[in-house]
Amino acid sequence: MDYIINISKFILQGSKITLSLYVITMIFSIPIGIIGAIGKISRFKVLRHIISFYTWLLRGTPLMLQLFFVYYGLGVWGFKMTSFQAACFTFVLNYGAYFVEIFRGGIQSIDKGQYEAAHCLGLTYKQTMTRIVIPQAVKRVLPPLSNEAITLVKDTALVASITLADVTRNAKQVVSRDFNTSAYLLAAIFYLAFTTVVVWVFNKIENKYGFYN
Amino acid sequence: MEMIRATNICKNFDTLEVLKNIDFSISQGEVVSVIGPSGSGKSTLLRCFHQLESIHEGTIEVEGKVIVAEGSQKNNYTISAEEKRQGVLKMGMVFQDFNLFPHKTVLENIIEAPIIVLHKTREEAVKKAEELLDRVGLLYKRDVYPSQLSGGQKQRIAIARALALDPDIMLFDEPTSSLDPELVGEVLKVIKDLAEEKRTMIIVTHEMAFAQEVSDRVVFMDEGRILEEGPPEKIFKNPDNERMQTFLGKII
C-alpha cells in the first residue's frame, strides 16, 4: 500500500504538465476555431485559401510528428522553445485546425433565413454573426466539441515523446525502474477520472443550451 | 407619394430569366397584392426590394431615393452601403418561414433590432414590443421561445418584429403558405388590421379571397412579367388577360 501511495504521488506530479497543457490548448484553440471558421466562409479568397491550407496541413499529419518538428526541427532553425512551450504551440495549432472545421460546419448549418431576417432588420454582417449565427452555431457544435475535448485528454500523453514529465511518462519511468506494471493502472485511473470530469462539464453546458430547440 | 418604384427590373438565375423588364410602383397608403402561379417571379420581385436578391438591370427607388441601380443604370448612381441599409430599414419584411431567432424569446426577438439598430433604450423597446404583442394578441407569450409557438403564432410574432422598426412599407412574402389551414385566419386577421390602417403594403399571396378583400390593387404575374393589374373587382371578376382567366379558373 505504501508503494502505491508513493508512486501515486510521483505519477500525479506529472498531472501538472498534463492539466496545464490541456487548459492552455482549450483556451487558445477554441477562439482560433471560431475566428478561422469565420475567415473560411468570408468573401476573401486569399484568406480562405490560407485557412484551408492550415487545416489541410495540421489535420493531415500526425500530431506526434508535428511535436517533433516544432521541438527539434524549429530549434535547428533558431526558434528555440522549451519542451512545454513547443507542446503548447503544437497542440493549440493542431486543435485549432480541427475546431475551425467544426465551427465552420456549425455556422454553415444555420438556415439562410436567419441571415435574411437579420438583414431585413438592419443588422450588419458583424452583428448578424455575433448575435444571431454564432450563438446558435455553438449549440450545434457542442457534441463534436466535446468529442475533441475528450480526445485531447488522451493526446496530451504524446508529450512524453519530447521528454516532458507528464502522467504517462512518469508512469512509464516507475514501471521501468520497479518492473511493476501497477503504475500503468494508476495512470489509466487518472485519465479516466479526467475524461469523466470533461464529459460532465460538457453535459452541463449542453443542458444550459437546452433552453431552446 | 410613391413609396417604391422599380424600373425595368431584370433578373436571371443562370440562364433562366425570372424577372423580365418589370415596372412596378406603390403609393403611400396603398395595399397591393401580387398573385400568380408558382415560379412566376412574384416572391423574387419582393425579395429584390430588400436586396435579398440581386438584379441584373434596372433601378429600385424607395421613397424617391435610388437604392439599387444595375446594368445600364449602374454608372448613373453612386449608392453607399449606408444608403442601401437606410432603404432596407424603411421596409419591414415578413417571410413565408417566419425566420424568428430560435435562441431568443418572443420579446427578445422583437426588441433586438430596435436596440441594436435604432439604438433605442431597452425600456422604450420593451414598451413598444409589449404594445405590438398586445396588438397581435400574444402578450401572454412574451417570455417563451419560438419553438413553443404554433405556426400562426410565430407569424404574428414575425409581423410584430417587423413593425417594431416602424417601417413605412410592409412586405409580406407568402405569409400564410407554411401554415396549417386552420391557422391561416389568425394571421390574415392581423394583416387585414394593418390594411385598414392604410399602411403601405405589398402582399405576395395565394389567398385569392383575401387579396380581393384587402387590396386596393391586384397585380398578376406569370413567367417573370406583370400580365395584368388593376382593382380587385376588375381582376377577379373580369380579367382581360387569357392567362389570368385560366389561372383563376384553376384555383377558384
Short mmCIF file of C-alpha atoms in Angstrom, two decimals:
data_model
loop_
_atom_site.label_atom_id
_atom_site.label_comp_id
_atom_site.label_asym_id
_atom_site.label_seq_id
_atom_site.Cartn_x
_atom_site.Cartn_y
_atom_site.Cartn_z
CA MET A 1 0.00 0.00 0.00
CA ASP A 2 2.85 2.37 0.85
CA TYR A 3 4.30 1.56 -2.53
CA ILE A 4 1.05 2.52 -4.27
CA ILE A 5 0.84 5.83 -2.38
CA ASN A 6 4.45 6.61 -3.14
CA ILE A 7 4.24 6.02 -6.86
CA SER A 8 0.84 7.75 -6.99
CA LYS A 9 2.47 10.91 -5.69
CA PHE A 10 5.17 10.68 -8.30
CA ILE A 11 2.74 9.99 -11.16
CA LEU A 12 0.44 12.80 -10.05
CA GLN A 13 3.35 15.23 -10.18
CA GLY A 14 3.05 14.75 -13.94
CA SER A 15 -0.57 15.88 -13.84
CA LYS A 16 0.68 19.48 -13.55
CA ILE A 17 2.03 19.23 -17.10
CA THR A 18 -0.99 17.29 -18.38
CA LEU A 19 -3.55 19.65 -16.88
CA SER A 20 -1.86 22.90 -17.79
CA LEU A 21 -1.30 21.74 -21.38
CA TYR A 22 -4.97 20.75 -21.53
CA VAL A 23 -6.26 24.07 -20.22
CA ILE A 24 -3.94 26.18 -22.42
CA THR A 25 -4.90 24.20 -25.52
CA MET A 26 -8.63 24.58 -24.87
CA ILE A 27 -8.41 28.30 -24.06
CA PHE A 28 -6.49 29.23 -27.20
CA SER A 29 -7.66 26.74 -29.81
CA ILE A 30 -11.42 27.44 -29.48
CA PRO A 31 -11.07 31.15 -30.37
CA ILE A 32 -8.76 30.12 -33.25
CA GLY A 33 -11.52 27.78 -34.37
CA ILE A 34 -14.24 30.44 -34.30
CA ILE A 35 -12.13 33.14 -35.98
CA GLY A 36 -10.77 30.68 -38.53
CA ALA A 37 -14.27 29.44 -39.35
CA ILE A 38 -15.49 32.99 -39.98
CA GLY A 39 -12.45 33.56 -42.20
CA LYS A 40 -13.07 30.35 -44.07
CA ILE A 41 -16.59 31.39 -45.06
CA SER A 42 -15.63 35.02 -45.76
CA ARG A 43 -15.55 36.50 -49.24
CA PHE A 44 -11.77 36.97 -49.13
CA LYS A 45 -10.43 34.27 -51.39
CA VAL A 46 -6.80 34.52 -50.28
CA LEU A 47 -7.80 34.25 -46.62
CA ARG A 48 -9.96 31.22 -47.38
CA HIS A 49 -7.06 29.53 -49.14
CA ILE A 50 -4.64 30.26 -46.32
CA ILE A 51 -7.03 28.78 -43.74
CA SER A 52 -7.74 25.76 -45.95
CA PHE A 53 -4.01 25.15 -46.26
CA TYR A 54 -3.63 25.42 -42.47
CA THR A 55 -6.38 22.90 -41.71
CA TRP A 56 -5.19 20.60 -44.51
CA LEU A 57 -1.66 20.55 -43.16
CA LEU A 58 -2.45 20.26 -39.46
CA ARG A 59 -5.21 17.69 -39.84
CA GLY A 60 -3.30 15.71 -42.44
CA THR A 61 -0.13 14.95 -40.47
CA PRO A 62 0.36 13.07 -37.20
CA LEU A 63 0.28 15.19 -34.07
CA MET A 64 3.39 13.40 -32.82
CA LEU A 65 5.28 14.29 -36.00
CA GLN A 66 4.20 17.92 -35.55
CA LEU A 67 5.52 17.83 -31.98
CA PHE A 68 8.91 16.50 -33.14
CA PHE A 69 9.04 19.08 -35.90
CA VAL A 70 8.26 22.03 -33.64
CA TYR A 71 10.51 20.93 -30.80
CA TYR A 72 13.51 19.52 -32.66
CA GLY A 73 13.03 20.86 -36.18
CA LEU A 74 12.29 24.53 -35.47
CA GLY A 75 15.05 24.54 -32.88
CA VAL A 76 17.57 23.85 -35.64
CA TRP A 77 16.30 26.94 -37.48
CA GLY A 78 16.76 29.12 -34.43
CA PHE A 79 13.27 29.02 -32.93
CA LYS A 80 14.32 27.71 -29.56
CA MET A 81 11.49 26.72 -27.27
CA THR A 82 11.27 24.79 -24.04
CA SER A 83 9.61 21.41 -24.49
CA PHE A 84 6.49 22.68 -22.71
CA GLN A 85 6.25 25.77 -24.96
CA ALA A 86 6.69 23.55 -28.01
CA ALA A 87 3.94 21.24 -26.76
CA CYS A 88 1.50 24.12 -26.14
CA PHE A 89 2.28 25.70 -29.51
CA THR A 90 1.74 22.45 -31.39
CA PHE A 91 -1.41 21.43 -29.54
CA VAL A 92 -3.05 24.86 -29.93
CA LEU A 93 -2.36 24.89 -33.67
CA ASN A 94 -3.41 21.27 -34.15
CA TYR A 95 -6.65 21.51 -32.17
CA GLY A 96 -7.36 24.96 -33.64
CA ALA A 97 -7.39 23.32 -37.08
CA TYR A 98 -10.00 20.79 -36.00
CA PHE A 99 -12.08 23.47 -34.30
CA VAL A 100 -12.02 25.61 -37.47
CA GLU A 101 -13.72 22.81 -39.36
CA ILE A 102 -16.16 22.04 -36.54
CA PHE A 103 -17.24 25.67 -36.20
CA ARG A 104 -17.40 26.12 -39.97
CA GLY A 105 -19.81 23.20 -40.15
CA GLY A 106 -21.85 24.63 -37.28
CA ILE A 107 -22.05 28.11 -38.78
CA GLN A 108 -22.96 26.78 -42.22
CA SER A 109 -25.72 24.62 -40.74
CA ILE A 110 -27.61 27.77 -39.70
CA ASP A 111 -30.53 28.40 -42.04
CA LYS A 112 -30.06 31.23 -44.53
CA GLY A 113 -33.43 32.60 -43.42
CA GLN A 114 -31.69 33.71 -40.21
CA TYR A 115 -29.28 35.88 -42.23
CA GLU A 116 -32.15 37.21 -44.33
CA ALA A 117 -34.25 38.14 -41.30
CA ALA A 118 -31.26 39.87 -39.70
CA HIS A 119 -30.53 41.74 -42.95
CA CYS A 120 -34.13 42.94 -43.24
CA LEU A 121 -34.00 44.15 -39.63
CA GLY A 122 -30.96 46.27 -40.49
CA LEU A 123 -28.31 44.25 -38.61
CA THR A 124 -24.79 44.49 -40.03
CA TYR A 125 -22.88 41.33 -41.00
CA LYS A 126 -20.85 41.51 -37.80
CA GLN A 127 -23.97 41.90 -35.64
CA THR A 128 -25.62 39.04 -37.52
CA MET A 129 -22.68 36.75 -36.86
CA THR A 130 -22.08 37.65 -33.21
CA ARG A 131 -25.71 37.95 -32.09
CA ILE A 132 -27.66 35.58 -34.31
CA VAL A 133 -25.48 32.99 -36.05
CA ILE A 134 -22.62 32.12 -33.70
CA PRO A 135 -24.79 31.70 -30.57
CA GLN A 136 -26.88 29.16 -32.49
CA ALA A 137 -23.81 27.51 -34.03
CA VAL A 138 -22.25 26.99 -30.58
CA LYS A 139 -25.19 24.86 -29.51
CA ARG A 140 -24.87 22.72 -32.62
CA VAL A 141 -21.12 22.17 -32.30
CA LEU A 142 -21.20 21.14 -28.63
CA PRO A 143 -21.36 17.36 -29.36
CA PRO A 144 -18.35 17.33 -31.76
CA LEU A 145 -16.59 19.81 -29.49
CA SER A 146 -16.95 17.51 -26.50
CA ASN A 147 -15.55 14.64 -28.60
CA GLU A 148 -12.44 16.68 -29.32
CA ALA A 149 -12.18 17.72 -25.69
CA ILE A 150 -12.12 14.04 -24.67
CA THR A 151 -9.59 13.13 -27.36
CA LEU A 152 -7.36 15.96 -26.15
CA VAL A 153 -7.16 14.42 -22.65
CA LYS A 154 -5.51 11.37 -24.12
CA ASP A 155 -3.50 13.17 -26.79
CA THR A 156 -1.64 15.06 -24.07
CA ALA A 157 0.17 11.77 -23.37
CA LEU A 158 2.08 12.32 -26.62
CA VAL A 159 4.23 14.97 -24.96
CA ALA A 160 6.06 12.17 -23.17
CA SER A 161 7.86 11.74 -26.50
CA ILE A 162 9.53 15.15 -26.24
CA THR A 163 10.80 14.47 -22.73
CA LEU A 164 8.01 16.21 -20.81
CA ALA A 165 7.35 14.57 -17.46
CA ASP A 166 3.58 14.16 -17.76
CA VAL A 167 1.45 11.45 -16.17
CA THR A 168 2.23 8.89 -18.86
CA ARG A 169 5.99 9.44 -18.83
CA ASN A 170 6.19 9.29 -15.05
CA ALA A 171 4.19 6.06 -15.03
CA LYS A 172 6.48 4.55 -17.64
CA GLN A 173 9.55 5.52 -15.57
CA VAL A 174 8.16 3.81 -12.50
CA VAL A 175 7.43 0.64 -14.47
CA SER A 176 10.94 0.54 -15.95
CA ARG A 177 12.50 1.16 -12.54
CA ASP A 178 10.46 -1.29 -10.46
CA PHE A 179 9.42 -3.93 -13.01
CA ASN A 180 5.89 -3.49 -11.68
CA THR A 181 3.03 -2.51 -14.01
CA SER A 182 0.64 -1.14 -11.38
CA ALA A 183 1.85 2.37 -12.31
CA TYR A 184 0.13 1.96 -15.67
CA LEU A 185 -3.11 1.17 -13.88
CA LEU A 186 -2.81 4.29 -11.76
CA ALA A 187 -2.21 6.41 -14.86
CA ALA A 188 -5.26 4.86 -16.51
CA ILE A 189 -7.37 5.74 -13.46
CA PHE A 190 -6.10 9.32 -13.68
CA TYR A 191 -7.09 9.65 -17.35
CA LEU A 192 -10.47 8.04 -16.74
CA ALA A 193 -11.21 10.45 -13.91
CA PHE A 194 -10.11 13.35 -16.10
CA THR A 195 -12.34 12.40 -19.06
CA THR A 196 -15.25 11.80 -16.68
CA VAL A 197 -14.94 15.39 -15.48
CA VAL A 198 -14.74 16.65 -19.08
CA VAL A 199 -17.85 14.73 -20.09
CA TRP A 200 -19.68 16.01 -17.00
CA VAL A 201 -18.74 19.62 -17.80
CA PHE A 202 -19.93 19.31 -21.40
CA ASN A 203 -23.20 17.74 -20.29
CA LYS A 204 -23.69 20.75 -18.03
CA ILE A 205 -23.05 23.13 -20.92
CA GLU A 206 -25.38 21.20 -23.24
CA ASN A 207 -28.10 21.33 -20.61
CA LYS A 208 -27.55 25.04 -20.28
CA TYR A 209 -28.13 25.41 -24.02
CA GLY A 210 -31.16 23.12 -23.86
CA PHE A 211 -33.42 26.08 -23.13
CA TYR A 212 -34.46 26.27 -26.78
CA ASN A 213 -34.90 23.86 -29.66
CA MET B 1 -46.23 59.93 -52.76
CA GLU B 2 -44.51 56.94 -54.35
CA MET B 3 -43.08 54.62 -51.72
CA ILE B 4 -41.37 52.12 -54.01
CA ARG B 5 -40.69 52.42 -57.69
CA ALA B 6 -38.99 49.65 -59.63
CA THR B 7 -38.00 50.50 -63.18
CA ASN B 8 -37.21 47.95 -65.86
CA ILE B 9 -36.00 45.24 -63.50
CA CYS B 10 -34.44 42.12 -64.99
CA LYS B 11 -33.13 39.17 -63.07
CA ASN B 12 -31.71 35.82 -64.16
CA PHE B 13 -30.85 32.68 -62.29
CA ASP B 14 -28.11 31.47 -64.66
CA THR B 15 -29.91 31.20 -67.98
CA LEU B 16 -33.39 31.30 -66.51
CA GLU B 17 -34.96 34.75 -66.69
CA VAL B 18 -37.11 35.14 -63.59
CA LEU B 19 -37.95 38.84 -63.93
CA LYS B 20 -38.34 40.36 -67.39
CA ASN B 21 -38.43 44.16 -67.63
CA ILE B 22 -40.69 44.66 -64.63
CA ASP B 23 -42.05 48.12 -63.87
CA PHE B 24 -43.80 48.40 -60.55
CA SER B 25 -44.71 51.12 -58.12
CA ILE B 26 -46.76 51.57 -54.98
CA SER B 27 -48.03 54.80 -53.47
CA GLN B 28 -48.42 55.74 -49.85
CA GLY B 29 -51.30 54.01 -48.12
CA GLU B 30 -51.84 51.58 -50.94
CA VAL B 31 -52.31 47.85 -50.38
CA VAL B 32 -51.13 45.80 -53.34
CA SER B 33 -51.47 42.04 -53.66
CA VAL B 34 -49.22 40.17 -56.04
CA ILE B 35 -50.68 36.90 -57.29
CA GLY B 36 -49.69 34.34 -59.86
CA PRO B 37 -48.64 30.71 -60.27
CA SER B 38 -45.57 29.26 -58.54
CA GLY B 39 -42.38 30.26 -60.31
CA SER B 40 -43.94 33.41 -61.74
CA GLY B 41 -41.32 35.59 -60.03
CA LYS B 42 -43.62 37.27 -57.52
CA SER B 43 -41.56 36.36 -54.43
CA THR B 44 -38.34 37.20 -56.26
CA LEU B 45 -39.68 40.66 -57.07
CA LEU B 46 -40.45 41.29 -53.41
CA ARG B 47 -37.05 39.96 -52.33
CA CYS B 48 -35.32 42.33 -54.79
CA PHE B 49 -36.74 45.34 -52.95
CA HIS B 50 -34.99 44.16 -49.80
CA GLN B 51 -31.81 43.32 -51.71
CA LEU B 52 -32.14 39.69 -50.72
CA GLU B 53 -31.83 39.05 -54.45
CA SER B 54 -29.59 40.99 -56.79
CA ILE B 55 -30.88 42.28 -60.10
CA HIS B 56 -29.06 42.48 -63.43
CA GLU B 57 -30.78 45.51 -64.87
CA GLY B 58 -32.92 48.37 -63.66
CA THR B 59 -33.35 50.64 -60.65
CA ILE B 60 -35.22 50.42 -57.36
CA GLU B 61 -36.23 53.62 -55.60
CA VAL B 62 -37.54 53.75 -52.05
CA GLU B 63 -39.28 57.00 -51.11
CA GLY B 64 -37.67 58.78 -54.03
CA LYS B 65 -34.11 57.57 -53.30
CA VAL B 66 -32.44 55.13 -55.65
CA ILE B 67 -31.08 52.28 -53.52
CA VAL B 68 -30.33 49.77 -56.28
CA ALA B 69 -29.10 50.53 -59.79
CA GLU B 70 -27.70 47.81 -62.00
CA GLY B 71 -26.86 47.09 -65.63
CA SER B 72 -27.20 50.11 -67.90
CA GLN B 73 -28.14 52.25 -64.86
CA LYS B 74 -25.18 51.25 -62.71
CA ASN B 75 -22.94 54.17 -63.65
CA ASN B 76 -25.68 56.78 -63.25
CA TYR B 77 -25.79 56.45 -59.47
CA THR B 78 -23.38 56.09 -56.60
CA ILE B 79 -25.10 54.43 -53.68
CA SER B 80 -23.31 53.93 -50.37
CA ALA B 81 -23.80 50.84 -48.22
CA GLU B 82 -25.37 53.08 -45.58
CA GLU B 83 -27.92 54.44 -48.08
CA LYS B 84 -28.82 50.87 -49.02
CA ARG B 85 -29.25 50.00 -45.36
CA GLN B 86 -31.43 53.04 -44.74
CA GLY B 87 -33.58 51.93 -47.67
CA VAL B 88 -33.90 48.45 -46.23
CA LEU B 89 -34.95 49.89 -42.86
CA LYS B 90 -37.90 51.68 -44.47
CA MET B 91 -39.35 48.29 -45.37
CA GLY B 92 -40.47 45.60 -42.94
CA MET B 93 -40.30 42.04 -44.23
CA VAL B 94 -42.43 39.05 -43.26
CA PHE B 95 -41.23 35.69 -44.58
CA GLN B 96 -43.04 32.53 -45.52
CA ASP B 97 -40.97 30.56 -42.98
CA PHE B 98 -41.13 33.22 -40.22
CA ASN B 99 -37.35 33.18 -39.59
CA LEU B 100 -37.70 34.00 -35.92
CA PHE B 101 -34.48 33.73 -33.92
CA PRO B 102 -34.86 30.40 -32.07
CA HIS B 103 -32.34 31.24 -29.32
CA LYS B 104 -34.21 34.38 -28.29
CA THR B 105 -37.53 34.71 -26.51
CA VAL B 106 -40.50 36.31 -28.22
CA LEU B 107 -39.74 39.63 -26.52
CA GLU B 108 -36.01 39.43 -27.33
CA ASN B 109 -36.85 38.73 -30.97
CA ILE B 110 -38.83 41.95 -31.14
CA ILE B 111 -36.53 44.27 -29.19
CA GLU B 112 -33.28 43.08 -30.82
CA ALA B 113 -33.29 45.39 -33.85
CA PRO B 114 -34.77 48.48 -32.14
CA ILE B 115 -31.97 48.33 -29.55
CA ILE B 116 -29.09 47.24 -31.81
CA VAL B 117 -30.01 49.09 -35.00
CA LEU B 118 -32.08 52.09 -33.88
CA HIS B 119 -30.22 52.46 -30.56
CA LYS B 120 -33.41 52.73 -28.53
CA THR B 121 -33.18 52.20 -24.80
CA ARG B 122 -34.28 48.83 -23.52
CA GLU B 123 -37.26 50.37 -21.72
CA GLU B 124 -38.52 52.10 -24.85
CA ALA B 125 -38.05 48.97 -26.93
CA VAL B 126 -39.80 46.74 -24.39
CA LYS B 127 -42.71 49.16 -24.08
CA LYS B 128 -43.19 49.26 -27.83
CA ALA B 129 -42.77 45.47 -28.11
CA GLU B 130 -45.45 44.90 -25.48
CA GLU B 131 -47.86 47.17 -27.35
CA LEU B 132 -47.21 45.25 -30.56
CA LEU B 133 -47.56 41.89 -28.79
CA ASP B 134 -50.86 43.04 -27.37
CA ARG B 135 -51.95 44.11 -30.79
CA VAL B 136 -51.27 40.68 -32.34
CA GLY B 137 -52.89 39.07 -29.29
CA LEU B 138 -49.76 37.36 -27.96
CA LEU B 139 -48.66 39.41 -24.98
CA TYR B 140 -49.04 36.28 -22.83
CA LYS B 141 -46.32 34.60 -24.93
CA ARG B 142 -43.83 37.36 -24.15
CA ASP B 143 -41.22 35.16 -22.49
CA VAL B 144 -41.46 31.86 -24.35
CA TYR B 145 -39.14 30.62 -27.10
CA PRO B 146 -40.35 30.36 -30.71
CA SER B 147 -40.24 26.53 -30.64
CA GLN B 148 -43.13 26.63 -28.18
CA LEU B 149 -45.38 28.53 -30.58
CA SER B 150 -47.72 27.36 -33.33
CA GLY B 151 -47.05 28.44 -36.91
CA GLY B 152 -49.75 31.08 -36.80
CA GLN B 153 -48.35 32.48 -33.55
CA LYS B 154 -44.83 32.52 -34.99
CA GLN B 155 -46.00 34.50 -37.98
CA ARG B 156 -47.85 37.01 -35.79
CA ILE B 157 -44.65 37.48 -33.76
CA ALA B 158 -42.70 37.92 -37.01
CA ILE B 159 -45.13 40.66 -38.02
CA ALA B 160 -44.72 42.35 -34.64
CA ARG B 161 -40.94 42.10 -35.00
CA ALA B 162 -41.05 43.83 -38.40
CA LEU B 163 -43.39 46.53 -37.09
CA ALA B 164 -41.07 47.27 -34.15
CA LEU B 165 -38.78 49.22 -36.50
CA ASP B 166 -41.66 51.47 -37.60
CA PRO B 167 -41.26 50.72 -41.29
CA ASP B 168 -43.10 52.89 -43.81
CA ILE B 169 -43.79 49.90 -46.01
CA MET B 170 -44.63 46.32 -45.07
CA LEU B 171 -43.72 43.48 -47.40
CA PHE B 172 -45.32 40.04 -46.96
CA ASP B 173 -43.80 37.10 -48.81
CA GLU B 174 -46.49 34.40 -48.85
CA PRO B 175 -47.14 34.88 -45.13
CA THR B 176 -49.62 32.02 -44.82
CA SER B 177 -48.14 29.44 -47.21
CA SER B 178 -46.36 27.45 -44.48
CA LEU B 179 -49.35 27.37 -42.16
CA ASP B 180 -51.87 24.66 -41.43
CA PRO B 181 -55.24 25.71 -42.90
CA GLU B 182 -56.82 26.33 -39.50
CA LEU B 183 -54.05 28.79 -38.57
CA VAL B 184 -54.28 30.94 -41.70
CA GLY B 185 -57.19 33.02 -40.41
CA GLU B 186 -55.44 34.46 -37.34
CA VAL B 187 -52.54 35.72 -39.47
CA LEU B 188 -54.76 37.18 -42.17
CA LYS B 189 -56.74 38.98 -39.48
CA VAL B 190 -53.57 40.77 -38.29
CA ILE B 191 -52.64 41.71 -41.86
CA LYS B 192 -56.17 42.93 -42.54
CA ASP B 193 -55.97 45.09 -39.43
CA LEU B 194 -52.85 46.74 -40.82
CA ALA B 195 -54.50 47.22 -44.21
CA GLU B 196 -57.39 49.01 -42.58
CA GLU B 197 -54.93 51.46 -41.02
CA LYS B 198 -53.96 52.44 -44.55
CA ARG B 199 -50.44 51.22 -44.24
CA THR B 200 -48.45 50.81 -47.42
CA MET B 201 -48.22 47.08 -48.02
CA ILE B 202 -47.26 44.59 -50.69
CA ILE B 203 -48.62 41.11 -50.13
CA VAL B 204 -47.45 38.18 -52.22
CA THR B 205 -50.12 35.58 -51.64
CA HIS B 206 -52.06 32.57 -52.85
CA GLU B 207 -55.10 33.55 -50.76
CA MET B 208 -57.32 34.91 -53.54
CA ALA B 209 -60.36 35.73 -51.42
CA PHE B 210 -58.12 37.62 -49.03
CA ALA B 211 -56.35 39.50 -51.82
CA GLN B 212 -59.72 40.51 -53.20
CA GLU B 213 -60.91 41.68 -49.82
CA VAL B 214 -57.98 43.80 -48.62
CA SER B 215 -56.26 45.08 -51.75
CA ASP B 216 -56.60 48.41 -53.50
CA ARG B 217 -54.82 46.92 -56.47
CA VAL B 218 -54.01 43.39 -57.58
CA VAL B 219 -51.00 42.54 -59.72
CA PHE B 220 -50.98 39.29 -61.69
CA MET B 221 -47.58 37.88 -62.62
CA ASP B 222 -46.62 34.97 -64.82
CA GLU B 223 -43.27 33.85 -66.21
CA GLY B 224 -41.45 36.88 -64.93
CA ARG B 225 -43.81 39.51 -66.30
CA ILE B 226 -46.68 41.56 -64.93
CA LEU B 227 -49.54 40.49 -67.19
CA GLU B 228 -52.37 42.43 -65.66
CA GLU B 229 -53.01 44.83 -62.81
CA GLY B 230 -55.95 46.79 -61.54
CA PRO B 231 -58.60 47.00 -58.85
CA PRO B 232 -59.58 43.60 -57.40
CA GLU B 233 -63.15 43.72 -58.73
CA LYS B 234 -61.80 44.02 -62.25
CA ILE B 235 -59.01 41.46 -61.93
CA PHE B 236 -61.07 38.77 -60.25
CA LYS B 237 -64.43 39.29 -61.95
CA ASN B 238 -63.48 40.39 -65.40
CA PRO B 239 -59.83 39.85 -66.32
CA ASP B 240 -58.70 40.80 -69.81
CA ASN B 241 -55.73 38.51 -69.88
CA GLU B 242 -56.33 34.98 -71.07
CA ARG B 243 -53.56 33.56 -68.86
CA MET B 244 -55.18 35.25 -65.85
CA GLN B 245 -58.52 33.73 -66.77
CA THR B 246 -57.10 30.20 -66.86
CA PHE B 247 -55.19 30.82 -63.60
CA LEU B 248 -58.35 31.92 -61.83
CA GLY B 249 -60.29 29.09 -63.44
CA LYS B 250 -57.88 26.61 -61.85
CA ILE B 251 -57.95 27.92 -58.32
CA ILE B 252 -61.45 29.26 -57.77
#
